[in-house]
Tab-separated table of C-alpha atoms and ligand atoms in Angstrom:
chain	number	residue	atom	x	y	z
A	15	UNK	CA	-0.428	-25.040	8.100
A	16	UNK	CA	-2.855	-23.470	10.644
A	17	UNK	CA	-5.842	-22.169	8.870
A	18	UNK	CA	-6.567	-19.201	11.217
A	19	UNK	CA	-3.111	-17.821	10.824
A	20	UNK	CA	-3.696	-17.257	6.968
A	21	UNK	CA	-4.190	-13.815	5.559
A	22	UNK	CA	-7.268	-13.002	3.720
A	23	UNK	CA	-5.333	-13.299	0.367
A	24	UNK	CA	-4.049	-16.784	1.448
A	25	UNK	CA	-7.195	-17.903	2.533
A	26	UNK	CA	-8.626	-16.973	-0.886
A	27	UNK	CA	-6.019	-18.741	-2.657
A	28	UNK	CA	-6.290	-21.720	-0.677
A	29	UNK	CA	-9.912	-21.880	-1.212
A	30	UNK	CA	-9.593	-21.409	-5.126
A	31	UNK	CA	-6.889	-24.103	-5.312
A	32	UNK	CA	-8.959	-26.311	-3.190
A	33	UNK	CA	-6.078	-26.877	-0.583
A	34	UNK	CA	-9.131	-26.610	2.094
A	35	UNK	CA	-12.842	-26.131	1.819
A	36	UNK	CA	-14.758	-22.916	2.955
A	37	UNK	CA	-16.348	-25.396	5.635
A	38	UNK	CA	-13.031	-26.511	6.937
A	39	UNK	CA	-12.154	-22.782	7.254
A	40	UNK	CA	-15.066	-21.927	9.275
A	41	UNK	CA	-14.955	-24.906	11.336
A	42	UNK	CA	-11.393	-23.996	12.309
A	43	UNK	CA	-12.409	-20.552	13.224
A	44	UNK	CA	-15.405	-21.939	15.248
A	45	UNK	CA	-13.365	-24.287	17.064
A	46	UNK	CA	-10.911	-21.530	18.348
A	47	UNK	CA	-13.944	-19.472	19.296
A	48	UNK	CA	-15.419	-22.115	21.454
A	49	UNK	CA	-11.902	-22.662	22.970
A	50	UNK	CA	-10.769	-19.079	23.627
A	51	UNK	CA	-14.007	-17.004	23.975
A	52	UNK	CA	-15.195	-18.079	27.299
A	53	UNK	CA	-12.054	-16.366	28.711
A	54	UNK	CA	-11.488	-13.619	26.416
A	55	UNK	CA	-15.332	-12.698	25.972
A	56	UNK	CA	-14.626	-11.080	22.623
A	57	UNK	CA	-17.962	-12.464	20.846
A	58	UNK	CA	-21.483	-11.603	22.431
A	59	UNK	CA	-23.192	-14.071	20.066
A	60	UNK	CA	-21.620	-16.542	17.523
A	61	UNK	CA	-23.731	-17.620	14.280
A	62	UNK	CA	-22.618	-21.007	14.157
A	63	UNK	CA	-25.553	-22.703	12.128
A	64	UNK	CA	-25.766	-19.927	9.656
A	65	UNK	CA	-21.781	-19.784	9.073
A	66	UNK	CA	-21.887	-23.380	8.313
A	67	UNK	CA	-24.898	-23.081	5.895
A	68	UNK	CA	-23.014	-20.177	4.227
A	69	UNK	CA	-19.705	-22.023	3.950
A	70	UNK	CA	-21.560	-24.896	2.003
A	71	UNK	CA	-22.907	-22.226	-0.464
A	72	UNK	CA	-19.527	-20.962	-1.062
A	73	UNK	CA	-17.939	-24.365	-1.622
A	74	UNK	CA	-20.704	-24.924	-4.151
A	75	UNK	CA	-19.752	-21.829	-5.866
A	76	UNK	CA	-16.112	-22.880	-5.896
A	77	UNK	CA	-17.052	-26.036	-7.577
A	78	UNK	CA	-19.199	-24.543	-10.039
A	79	UNK	CA	-17.621	-21.248	-11.292
A	80	UNK	CA	-14.247	-19.817	-11.488
A	81	UNK	CA	-14.923	-16.365	-10.196
A	82	UNK	CA	-14.617	-15.897	-6.480
A	83	UNK	CA	-14.705	-12.414	-4.901
A	84	UNK	CA	-11.781	-11.595	-2.507
A	85	UNK	CA	-14.065	-12.235	0.567
A	86	UNK	CA	-15.925	-15.128	-0.492
A	87	UNK	CA	-15.855	-17.506	2.496
A	88	UNK	CA	-13.682	-15.366	4.729
A	89	UNK	CA	-15.017	-15.412	8.311
A	90	UNK	CA	-15.351	-12.134	9.978
A	91	UNK	CA	-16.934	-10.490	12.894
A	92	UNK	CA	-18.879	-7.371	13.400
A	93	UNK	CA	-18.947	-5.018	16.247
A	94	UNK	CA	-22.285	-5.074	18.077
A	95	UNK	CA	-23.183	-1.441	17.028
A	96	UNK	CA	-23.403	-2.554	13.329
A	97	UNK	CA	-26.834	-4.081	12.365
A	98	UNK	CA	-27.021	-7.402	10.901
A	99	UNK	CA	-30.923	-8.057	9.932
A	100	UNK	CA	-32.662	-10.561	12.122
A	101	UNK	CA	-29.903	-10.489	14.847
A	102	UNK	CA	-29.593	-8.752	18.259
A	103	UNK	CA	-27.714	-5.686	18.178
A	104	UNK	CA	-26.977	-4.412	21.909
A	105	UNK	CA	-24.409	-1.890	21.299
A	106	UNK	CA	-22.942	-3.073	24.502
A	107	UNK	CA	-26.060	-1.790	26.454
A	108	UNK	CA	-28.781	-3.357	28.512
A	109	UNK	CA	-30.902	-0.764	26.922
A	110	UNK	CA	-30.955	-2.652	23.808
A	111	UNK	CA	-30.470	-6.095	25.209
A	112	UNK	CA	-33.805	-7.083	23.388
A	113	UNK	CA	-33.266	-5.266	20.180
A	114	UNK	CA	-33.362	-7.186	16.940
A	115	UNK	CA	-31.932	-5.328	13.899
A	116	UNK	CA	-34.613	-4.993	11.095
A	117	UNK	CA	-32.076	-4.576	8.381
A	118	UNK	CA	-28.610	-5.078	7.320
A	119	UNK	CA	-25.953	-1.992	7.654
A	120	UNK	CA	-24.680	-0.988	4.358
A	121	UNK	CA	-21.350	-2.241	5.234
A	122	UNK	CA	-22.971	-5.803	6.217
A	123	UNK	CA	-24.801	-5.755	3.019
A	124	UNK	CA	-21.535	-5.339	1.120
A	125	UNK	CA	-19.918	-8.171	3.081
A	126	UNK	CA	-22.670	-10.460	2.557
A	127	UNK	CA	-22.878	-9.343	-1.353
A	128	UNK	CA	-19.146	-10.699	-1.397
A	129	UNK	CA	-20.185	-13.879	0.467
A	130	UNK	CA	-17.887	-13.182	3.348
A	131	UNK	CA	-19.035	-15.265	6.377
A	132	UNK	CA	-20.324	-13.523	9.395
A	133	UNK	CA	-19.144	-15.476	12.497
A	134	UNK	CA	-20.784	-13.145	14.984
A	135	UNK	CA	-21.147	-10.022	16.996
A	136	UNK	CA	-18.299	-8.689	19.058
A	137	UNK	CA	-18.189	-6.863	22.411
A	138	UNK	CA	-17.757	-3.076	22.868
A	139	UNK	CA	-17.944	-0.417	25.324
A	140	UNK	CA	-21.445	0.642	25.719
A	141	UNK	CA	-22.535	2.559	22.751
A	142	UNK	CA	-18.906	2.774	21.653
A	143	UNK	CA	-18.096	4.967	24.672
A	144	UNK	CA	-14.597	3.992	26.237
A	145	UNK	CA	-10.953	3.246	25.759
A	146	UNK	CA	-10.676	-0.269	27.310
A	147	UNK	CA	-13.674	-2.624	26.720
A	148	UNK	CA	-14.707	-2.514	30.339
A	149	UNK	CA	-17.684	-0.217	29.828
A	150	UNK	CA	-19.769	-3.055	28.391
A	151	UNK	CA	-23.129	-4.355	30.057
A	152	UNK	CA	-21.929	-7.594	29.166
A	153	UNK	CA	-18.536	-7.860	30.774
A	154	UNK	CA	-15.218	-6.725	29.873
A	155	UNK	CA	-13.016	-8.174	27.013
A	156	UNK	CA	-9.542	-9.257	27.813
A	157	UNK	CA	-6.478	-8.703	25.946
A	158	UNK	CA	-5.611	-11.946	24.270
A	159	UNK	CA	-1.789	-11.143	24.366
A	160	UNK	CA	-2.007	-10.596	28.199
A	161	UNK	CA	-5.023	-11.568	30.066
A	162	UNK	CA	-4.528	-9.030	32.753
A	163	UNK	CA	-4.670	-6.299	30.418
A	164	UNK	CA	-7.234	-4.369	28.536
A	165	UNK	CA	-7.818	-4.912	24.780
A	166	UNK	CA	-8.279	-1.218	24.284
A	167	UNK	CA	-11.462	0.133	23.141
A	168	UNK	CA	-14.293	0.669	22.181
A	169	UNK	CA	-13.876	-1.965	19.468
A	170	UNK	CA	-12.510	-4.260	22.141
A	171	UNK	CA	-14.174	-7.503	20.810
A	172	UNK	CA	-13.419	-7.011	17.325
A	173	UNK	CA	-9.770	-6.350	18.102
A	174	UNK	CA	-9.617	-9.225	20.494
A	175	UNK	CA	-11.111	-11.516	18.141
A	176	UNK	CA	-8.908	-10.680	15.223
A	177	UNK	CA	-5.727	-10.645	17.442
A	178	UNK	CA	-6.810	-14.044	18.917
A	179	UNK	CA	-7.567	-15.432	15.431
A	180	UNK	CA	-11.134	-15.917	16.092
A	181	UNK	CA	-12.039	-14.345	12.889
A	182	UNK	CA	-9.812	-13.386	9.771
A	183	UNK	CA	-10.850	-9.584	10.003
A	184	UNK	CA	-13.467	-7.561	11.913
A	185	UNK	CA	-15.464	-4.382	11.630
A	186	UNK	CA	-15.263	-1.609	14.277
A	187	UNK	CA	-16.273	1.863	14.586
A	188	UNK	CA	-14.084	4.697	15.240
A	189	UNK	CA	-15.387	8.090	16.793
A	190	UNK	CA	-12.297	9.062	18.545
A	191	UNK	CA	-10.006	6.284	18.069
A	192	UNK	CA	-12.051	2.917	18.748
A	193	UNK	CA	-10.690	1.162	15.814
A	194	UNK	CA	-6.937	2.457	16.046
A	195	UNK	CA	-6.411	2.303	19.588
A	196	UNK	CA	-7.678	-1.444	20.358
A	197	UNK	CA	-5.628	-2.338	17.147
A	198	UNK	CA	-2.590	-0.866	18.665
A	199	UNK	CA	-3.212	-2.494	22.246
A	200	UNK	CA	-3.739	-5.924	20.360
A	201	UNK	CA	-0.863	-5.740	18.024
A	202	UNK	CA	-2.870	-5.654	15.010
A	203	UNK	CA	-3.735	-3.252	11.945
A	204	UNK	CA	-6.976	-0.733	12.261
A	205	UNK	CA	-7.907	1.596	9.831
A	206	UNK	CA	-10.159	4.699	10.544
A	207	UNK	CA	-11.397	5.760	6.781
A	208	UNK	CA	-11.825	9.499	5.769
A	209	UNK	CA	-14.929	10.757	6.849
A	210	UNK	CA	-17.530	9.759	4.198
A	211	UNK	CA	-15.642	7.183	2.719
A	212	UNK	CA	-17.857	4.299	4.302
A	213	UNK	CA	-21.546	4.321	4.744
A	214	UNK	CA	-22.565	4.734	8.413
A	215	UNK	CA	-26.281	3.456	7.398
A	216	UNK	CA	-26.908	0.780	10.183
A	217	UNK	CA	-24.242	1.995	12.608
A	218	UNK	CA	-25.746	2.929	15.972
A	219	UNK	CA	-24.852	6.575	16.005
A	220	UNK	CA	-22.615	7.642	18.759
A	221	UNK	CA	-21.471	11.150	17.619
A	222	UNK	CA	-22.667	11.385	13.787
A	223	UNK	CA	-20.046	13.957	12.686
A	224	UNK	CA	-17.261	11.854	13.833
A	225	UNK	CA	-18.473	8.207	13.355
A	226	UNK	CA	-16.611	6.016	10.880
A	227	UNK	CA	-16.635	2.153	10.164
A	228	UNK	CA	-13.112	0.662	9.620
A	229	UNK	CA	-11.517	-2.717	9.444
A	230	UNK	CA	-9.232	-4.429	12.035
A	231	UNK	CA	-7.084	-6.913	10.507
A	232	UNK	CA	-3.714	-8.901	10.728
A	233	UNK	CA	-1.854	-6.691	8.169
A	234	UNK	CA	-2.205	-3.887	5.921
A	235	UNK	CA	-2.893	-5.684	2.658
A	236	UNK	CA	-6.067	-7.543	4.482
A	237	UNK	CA	-7.108	-4.065	5.820
A	238	UNK	CA	-7.057	-2.490	2.290
A	239	UNK	CA	-9.034	-5.440	0.952
A	240	UNK	CA	-11.758	-5.007	3.472
A	241	UNK	CA	-11.840	-1.243	2.950
A	242	UNK	CA	-11.980	-1.702	-0.818
A	243	UNK	CA	-15.203	-3.933	-0.247
A	244	UNK	CA	-16.757	-1.428	2.160
A	245	UNK	CA	-16.009	1.854	0.933
A	246	UNK	CA	-18.487	4.138	-1.567
A	247	UNK	CA	-21.250	6.290	-1.688
A	248	UNK	CA	-24.420	5.128	-0.397
A	249	UNK	CA	-27.768	7.146	-0.938
A	250	UNK	CA	-28.642	6.151	2.562
A	251	UNK	CA	-25.922	8.053	4.171
A	252	UNK	CA	-25.944	11.546	2.677
A	253	UNK	CA	-22.342	12.341	4.120
A	254	UNK	CA	-20.945	9.326	1.991
A	255	UNK	CA	-19.110	9.763	-1.096
A	256	UNK	CA	-17.563	8.145	-3.988
A	257	UNK	CA	-13.695	8.668	-4.601
A	258	UNK	CA	-11.007	7.085	-6.495
A	259	UNK	CA	-7.570	8.515	-5.614
A	260	UNK	CA	-4.689	6.787	-7.394
A	261	UNK	CA	-1.500	7.025	-5.548
A	262	UNK	CA	1.012	9.832	-6.564
A	263	UNK	CA	4.085	8.917	-4.630
A	264	UNK	CA	6.491	6.001	-3.802
A	265	UNK	CA	6.703	5.105	-0.343
A	266	UNK	CA	10.712	5.636	-0.326
A	267	UNK	CA	9.924	9.435	-1.335
A	268	UNK	CA	7.304	10.202	1.175
A	269	UNK	CA	7.930	13.067	3.638
A	270	UNK	CA	6.814	12.439	7.129
A	271	UNK	CA	5.910	14.906	9.799
A	272	UNK	CA	6.071	14.102	13.670
A	273	UNK	CA	4.258	16.618	15.732
A	274	UNK	CA	6.410	17.459	18.575
A	275	UNK	CA	3.734	16.818	21.233
A	276	UNK	CA	4.544	13.238	20.702
A	277	UNK	CA	7.686	13.497	22.570
A	278	UNK	CA	6.029	15.882	25.342
A	279	UNK	CA	4.179	15.803	28.323
A	280	UNK	CA	1.579	13.080	28.850
A	281	UNK	CA	3.241	10.785	26.605
A	282	UNK	CA	4.773	7.706	28.436
A	283	UNK	CA	8.388	7.279	28.482
A	284	UNK	CA	8.363	3.851	26.970
A	285	UNK	CA	6.159	5.129	24.001
A	286	UNK	CA	8.630	8.035	23.376
A	287	UNK	CA	11.461	5.498	23.123
A	288	UNK	CA	9.605	3.384	20.853
A	289	UNK	CA	8.834	6.336	18.527
A	290	UNK	CA	12.386	7.019	18.545
A	291	UNK	CA	13.089	3.679	17.402
A	292	UNK	CA	10.465	3.702	14.742
A	293	UNK	CA	12.268	7.037	13.431
A	294	UNK	CA	15.632	5.216	13.484
A	295	UNK	CA	14.331	2.473	11.226
A	296	UNK	CA	12.693	4.889	8.750
A	297	UNK	CA	16.037	7.034	8.714
A	298	UNK	CA	17.910	3.903	7.908
A	299	UNK	CA	15.742	3.458	4.768
A	300	UNK	CA	16.468	7.094	4.084
A	301	UNK	CA	12.877	8.376	4.629
A	302	UNK	CA	12.608	12.110	5.102
A	303	UNK	CA	11.248	12.970	8.693
A	304	UNK	CA	10.946	16.307	10.373
A	305	UNK	CA	9.209	17.499	13.678
A	306	UNK	CA	6.370	19.739	12.764
A	307	UNK	CA	4.110	22.085	14.731
A	308	UNK	CA	0.410	21.481	14.904
A	309	UNK	CA	-0.441	24.226	17.246
A	310	UNK	CA	-4.068	23.043	18.112
A	311	UNK	CA	-3.241	19.555	18.561
A	312	UNK	CA	-3.214	20.017	22.374
A	313	UNK	CA	-6.766	21.269	22.306
A	314	UNK	CA	-8.129	17.903	20.690
A	315	UNK	CA	-9.230	15.978	23.617
A	316	UNK	CA	-10.882	19.210	25.218
A	317	UNK	CA	-12.656	20.026	21.860
A	318	UNK	CA	-13.652	16.144	21.201
A	319	UNK	CA	-15.082	15.928	24.944
A	320	UNK	CA	-17.374	18.846	24.056
A	321	UNK	CA	-18.469	17.942	20.489
A	322	UNK	CA	-18.808	14.176	21.018
A	323	UNK	CA	-21.086	14.269	24.284
A	324	UNK	CA	-23.174	17.115	22.679
A	325	UNK	CA	-23.821	14.845	19.711
A	326	UNK	CA	-24.202	11.874	22.027
A	327	UNK	CA	-27.081	13.709	24.219
A	328	UNK	CA	-28.916	14.185	20.916
A	329	UNK	CA	-28.457	10.874	19.490
A	330	UNK	CA	-29.243	8.823	22.532
A	331	UNK	CA	-32.476	10.748	23.261
A	332	UNK	CA	-34.251	8.029	21.156
A	333	UNK	CA	-33.625	5.377	23.906
A	334	UNK	CA	-36.832	6.336	26.107
A	335	UNK	CA	-38.300	3.011	26.380
A	336	UNK	CA	-40.736	3.714	23.953
A	337	UNK	CA	-39.503	3.473	20.417
A	338	UNK	CA	-36.669	0.844	21.050
A	339	UNK	CA	-35.393	-1.770	23.544
A	340	UNK	CA	-36.045	-2.246	27.158
A	341	UNK	CA	-38.668	-0.354	29.043
A	342	UNK	CA	-40.434	0.057	32.272
A	343	UNK	CA	-43.441	0.925	30.653
A	344	UNK	CA	-44.792	-2.735	31.693
A	345	UNK	CA	-44.661	-2.211	35.175
A	346	UNK	CA	-48.170	-2.628	36.577
A	347	UNK	CA	-48.378	0.988	38.250
A	348	UNK	CA	-46.872	3.081	35.470
A	349	UNK	CA	-49.078	5.901	34.611
A	350	UNK	CA	-46.902	8.697	33.613
A	351	UNK	CA	-44.878	8.927	30.095
A	352	UNK	CA	-42.125	11.192	31.664
A	353	UNK	CA	-41.730	8.520	34.509
A	354	UNK	CA	-41.263	5.893	31.740
A	355	UNK	CA	-38.592	7.955	30.104
A	356	UNK	CA	-36.850	8.539	33.486
A	357	UNK	CA	-37.110	5.079	34.902
A	358	UNK	CA	-36.146	3.383	31.520
A	359	UNK	CA	-32.960	5.519	31.094
A	360	UNK	CA	-31.936	5.261	34.859
A	361	UNK	CA	-32.469	1.577	34.935
A	362	UNK	CA	-30.757	0.239	31.580
A	363	UNK	CA	-28.132	2.904	30.779
A	364	UNK	CA	-24.593	2.665	32.128
A	365	UNK	CA	-22.660	5.002	34.210
A	366	UNK	CA	-20.444	6.206	31.496
A	367	UNK	CA	-23.171	6.709	28.835
A	368	UNK	CA	-25.294	8.886	31.509
A	369	UNK	CA	-22.217	11.131	32.326
A	370	UNK	CA	-21.764	11.913	28.408
A	371	UNK	CA	-25.576	12.578	27.944
A	372	UNK	CA	-25.301	14.964	31.039
A	373	UNK	CA	-22.207	16.540	29.800
A	374	UNK	CA	-23.668	17.048	26.392
A	375	UNK	CA	-26.746	18.320	27.522
A	376	UNK	CA	-25.240	21.117	29.421
A	377	UNK	CA	-22.817	21.933	26.696
A	378	UNK	CA	-25.904	22.484	24.472
A	379	UNK	CA	-28.156	24.165	26.973
A	380	UNK	CA	-29.110	27.772	26.455
A	381	UNK	CA	-26.604	30.316	28.165
A	382	UNK	CA	-23.666	27.753	27.875
A	383	UNK	CA	-23.988	26.683	24.189
A	384	UNK	CA	-21.679	29.690	23.033
A	385	UNK	CA	-19.373	29.209	25.676
A	386	UNK	CA	-18.836	25.383	25.064
A	387	UNK	CA	-20.378	23.816	21.792
A	388	UNK	CA	-19.730	26.846	19.688
A	389	UNK	CA	-16.324	27.426	20.852
A	390	UNK	CA	-15.315	23.761	20.352
A	391	UNK	CA	-16.710	23.947	16.818
A	392	UNK	CA	-14.235	26.633	16.127
A	393	UNK	CA	-11.427	24.629	17.568
A	394	UNK	CA	-12.465	21.894	15.484
A	395	UNK	CA	-12.051	24.066	12.324
A	396	UNK	CA	-8.746	25.221	13.554
A	397	UNK	CA	-7.700	21.729	13.906
A	398	UNK	CA	-8.681	20.956	10.471
A	399	UNK	CA	-6.865	23.981	9.314
A	400	UNK	CA	-3.698	23.251	11.043
A	401	UNK	CA	-3.650	19.744	9.525
A	402	UNK	CA	-3.975	21.265	6.048
A	403	UNK	CA	-1.252	23.565	6.766
A	404	UNK	CA	0.936	20.550	7.902
A	405	UNK	CA	0.132	18.663	4.773
A	406	UNK	CA	1.530	21.491	2.641
A	407	UNK	CA	4.953	20.395	4.022
A	408	UNK	CA	4.690	16.658	4.583
A	409	UNK	CA	2.862	13.644	3.143
A	410	UNK	CA	1.908	11.879	6.063
A	411	UNK	CA	1.934	12.297	9.820
A	412	UNK	CA	3.227	10.016	12.277
A	413	UNK	CA	2.445	9.543	15.887
A	414	UNK	CA	2.168	6.562	18.405
A	415	UNK	CA	-1.446	5.480	18.441
A	416	UNK	CA	-1.792	5.638	22.212
A	417	UNK	CA	0.160	7.907	24.596
A	418	UNK	CA	0.703	4.809	26.804
A	419	UNK	CA	1.178	1.112	26.541
A	420	UNK	CA	-1.837	-1.146	27.113
A	421	UNK	CA	-2.950	-0.608	30.733
A	422	UNK	CA	-4.315	-3.168	33.109
A	423	UNK	CA	-7.958	-4.153	33.784
A	424	UNK	CA	-9.343	-1.919	36.265
A	425	UNK	CA	-6.500	0.541	36.335
A	426	UNK	CA	-8.618	3.411	34.794
A	427	UNK	CA	-12.156	2.552	35.456
A	428	UNK	CA	-12.725	4.875	38.307
A	429	UNK	CA	-10.718	7.707	36.851
A	430	UNK	CA	-12.689	8.835	33.700
A	431	UNK	CA	-10.103	11.730	32.827
A	432	UNK	CA	-7.313	9.472	32.702
A	433	UNK	CA	-9.541	7.315	30.595
A	434	UNK	CA	-10.235	10.139	28.143
A	435	UNK	CA	-6.610	11.007	28.048
A	436	UNK	CA	-5.825	7.753	26.076
A	437	UNK	CA	-7.684	9.258	23.305
A	438	UNK	CA	-5.094	12.325	22.837
A	439	UNK	CA	-3.515	11.129	19.574
A	440	UNK	CA	-6.532	9.667	17.866
A	441	UNK	CA	-9.253	12.197	18.175
A	442	UNK	CA	-7.464	14.892	16.158
A	443	UNK	CA	-8.119	12.771	12.867
A	444	UNK	CA	-11.741	12.100	13.588
A	445	UNK	CA	-12.183	16.020	14.399
A	446	UNK	CA	-10.580	16.826	11.138
A	447	UNK	CA	-12.279	13.867	9.238
A	448	UNK	CA	-8.806	12.596	7.985
A	449	UNK	CA	-7.991	8.794	7.434
A	450	UNK	CA	-5.614	7.068	9.833
A	451	UNK	CA	-4.178	3.869	10.426
A	452	UNK	CA	-2.641	2.010	13.203
A	453	UNK	CA	0.301	-0.488	12.493
A	454	UNK	CA	1.948	-2.810	15.020
A	455	UNK	CA	5.497	-2.092	15.761
A	456	UNK	CA	7.984	-4.268	18.049
A	457	UNK	CA	6.551	-4.936	21.476
A	458	UNK	CA	7.763	-2.820	24.501
A	459	UNK	CA	8.184	-4.873	27.730
A	460	UNK	CA	6.380	-7.569	26.079
A	461	UNK	CA	3.236	-5.385	25.516
A	462	UNK	CA	2.096	-4.350	21.896
A	463	UNK	CA	3.248	-0.895	20.679
A	464	UNK	CA	1.376	0.717	17.722
A	465	UNK	CA	2.107	3.626	15.564
A	466	UNK	CA	-0.316	5.892	13.781
A	467	UNK	CA	-0.072	7.484	10.100
A	468	UNK	CA	-2.644	10.261	9.260
A	469	UNK	CA	-2.964	11.156	5.584
A	470	UNK	CA	-4.947	13.906	3.786
A	471	UNK	CA	-8.633	13.254	3.305
A	472	UNK	CA	-9.195	10.338	0.706
A	473	UNK	CA	-5.467	9.355	0.627
A	474	UNK	CA	-6.182	5.991	2.220
A	475	UNK	CA	-4.000	4.429	-0.639
A	476	UNK	CA	-1.030	6.421	0.651
A	477	UNK	CA	-1.594	4.830	4.071
A	478	UNK	CA	-1.830	1.299	2.562
A	479	UNK	CA	1.347	1.820	0.351
A	480	UNK	CA	3.438	3.219	3.105
A	481	UNK	CA	1.934	0.783	5.684
A	482	UNK	CA	2.967	-2.248	3.371
A	483	UNK	CA	6.599	-0.618	3.214
A	484	UNK	CA	6.553	-0.122	6.972
A	485	UNK	CA	5.637	-3.804	7.572
A	486	UNK	CA	8.459	-4.996	5.121
A	487	UNK	CA	11.181	-2.933	6.791
A	488	UNK	CA	9.992	-3.965	10.256
A	489	UNK	CA	10.100	-7.697	9.224
A	490	UNK	CA	13.582	-7.621	8.023
B	515	LIG	N1	-12.159	6.348	23.509
B	515	LIG	C1	-12.991	7.339	22.723
B	515	LIG	C2	-14.076	7.623	23.499
B	515	LIG	O1	-14.347	7.156	24.429
B	515	LIG	C3	-13.172	6.935	21.487
B	515	LIG	C4	-14.568	6.088	21.231
B	515	LIG	C5	-14.753	5.806	19.771
B	515	LIG	O2	-13.966	6.047	18.991
B	515	LIG	N2	-16.172	5.255	19.529
B	515	LIG	O3	-15.054	8.565	23.236
């Protein structure tokens, strides 16, 4: 038995039954990190000493008490835009290269309370902007299943670390697909919760009305365990809320809708084939499937690339060389405050981040606000209404997670529009605030292929139940 292959539940049981110690668990993951990370570049920092210390503590708990929380002693990784007290938090950017987090994000606090073991911080596209992991100031992460390919993004390191078994699970953030798309590219499970289900306190903001933290895991059950641990209302995030929906339907009775766009323009031929295979398998199980129309779906990317950069331009105004991180202030001849702002941002922010700040500033500027931002907000409302309409007919919406299979490193780096199109099928759930999960299906051309299920708000349970059912029929 290889410890790193085990699921969260199996690790938990193994610990309780004393088949292995927490220390052995942690050491086996650390060994993999030291062996694989130099090539993969998934971790930016590893907390070896603390992890071993914490493992000893958990081992003592196991000796002295019978109660052990689900995540006690389970090694995990945290995307480097989520704060862990006393640790560097770079958001993949040079501008935060020297920034030390002053407090724990709420999700981190919750994991620590359960005695999960944080192995380290993972790489990401700068400020979570990107779909390939290549926009990190600290080098690209590679896809562990094929080193010539991108792992997806922006939670590139979290997906890579989970898929390469350098952690049992990881946290990522999803503003337009950044948990689901890398999960799909790396052949694992990724959940974007309902907007408000998980506290954003301590997540470095990208676009606050879209951002959600979610788990990347080996299987659906693991994702569910982590979601249960991190969800819930937090007084430090006023958009967070409590909820407890019990499941109302058996997986077999679920009605599924597939938007017709999933078979149309912009979706790679292999992906359409893959989706048809999924349909075939579900129909063999007598699952009801129909093609549905979500008329505004095709405006998702256009709408997202106005709303998101607008919020980005506002959120990133704080990186001015004065309040946080790196600065040109210490240059001997610096006299002028405005000069410090300009020089700091010019020097320490990356190309893609600057592009979005400029786009967003333009969209919000007087004279253009109505034509871009306001209009995009109306489209956003329409997307939400169209989903509502669709959920009157079906219980879940099925799409591929990404319109293409994983692409090669470097392939889209010089073509931002083609990079943005990678988000076509994931951004609608963010714009509408809905929960969505990416599940691995059979490989195509030896590359991972994932499907996405979208549910009505706060129906995560439905995603988990159906997801487990899907895993089961795929494995038989
Ligand atoms: N790929 C999308 C983007 O570049 C999504 C990012 C995210 O979800 N953080 O904006």
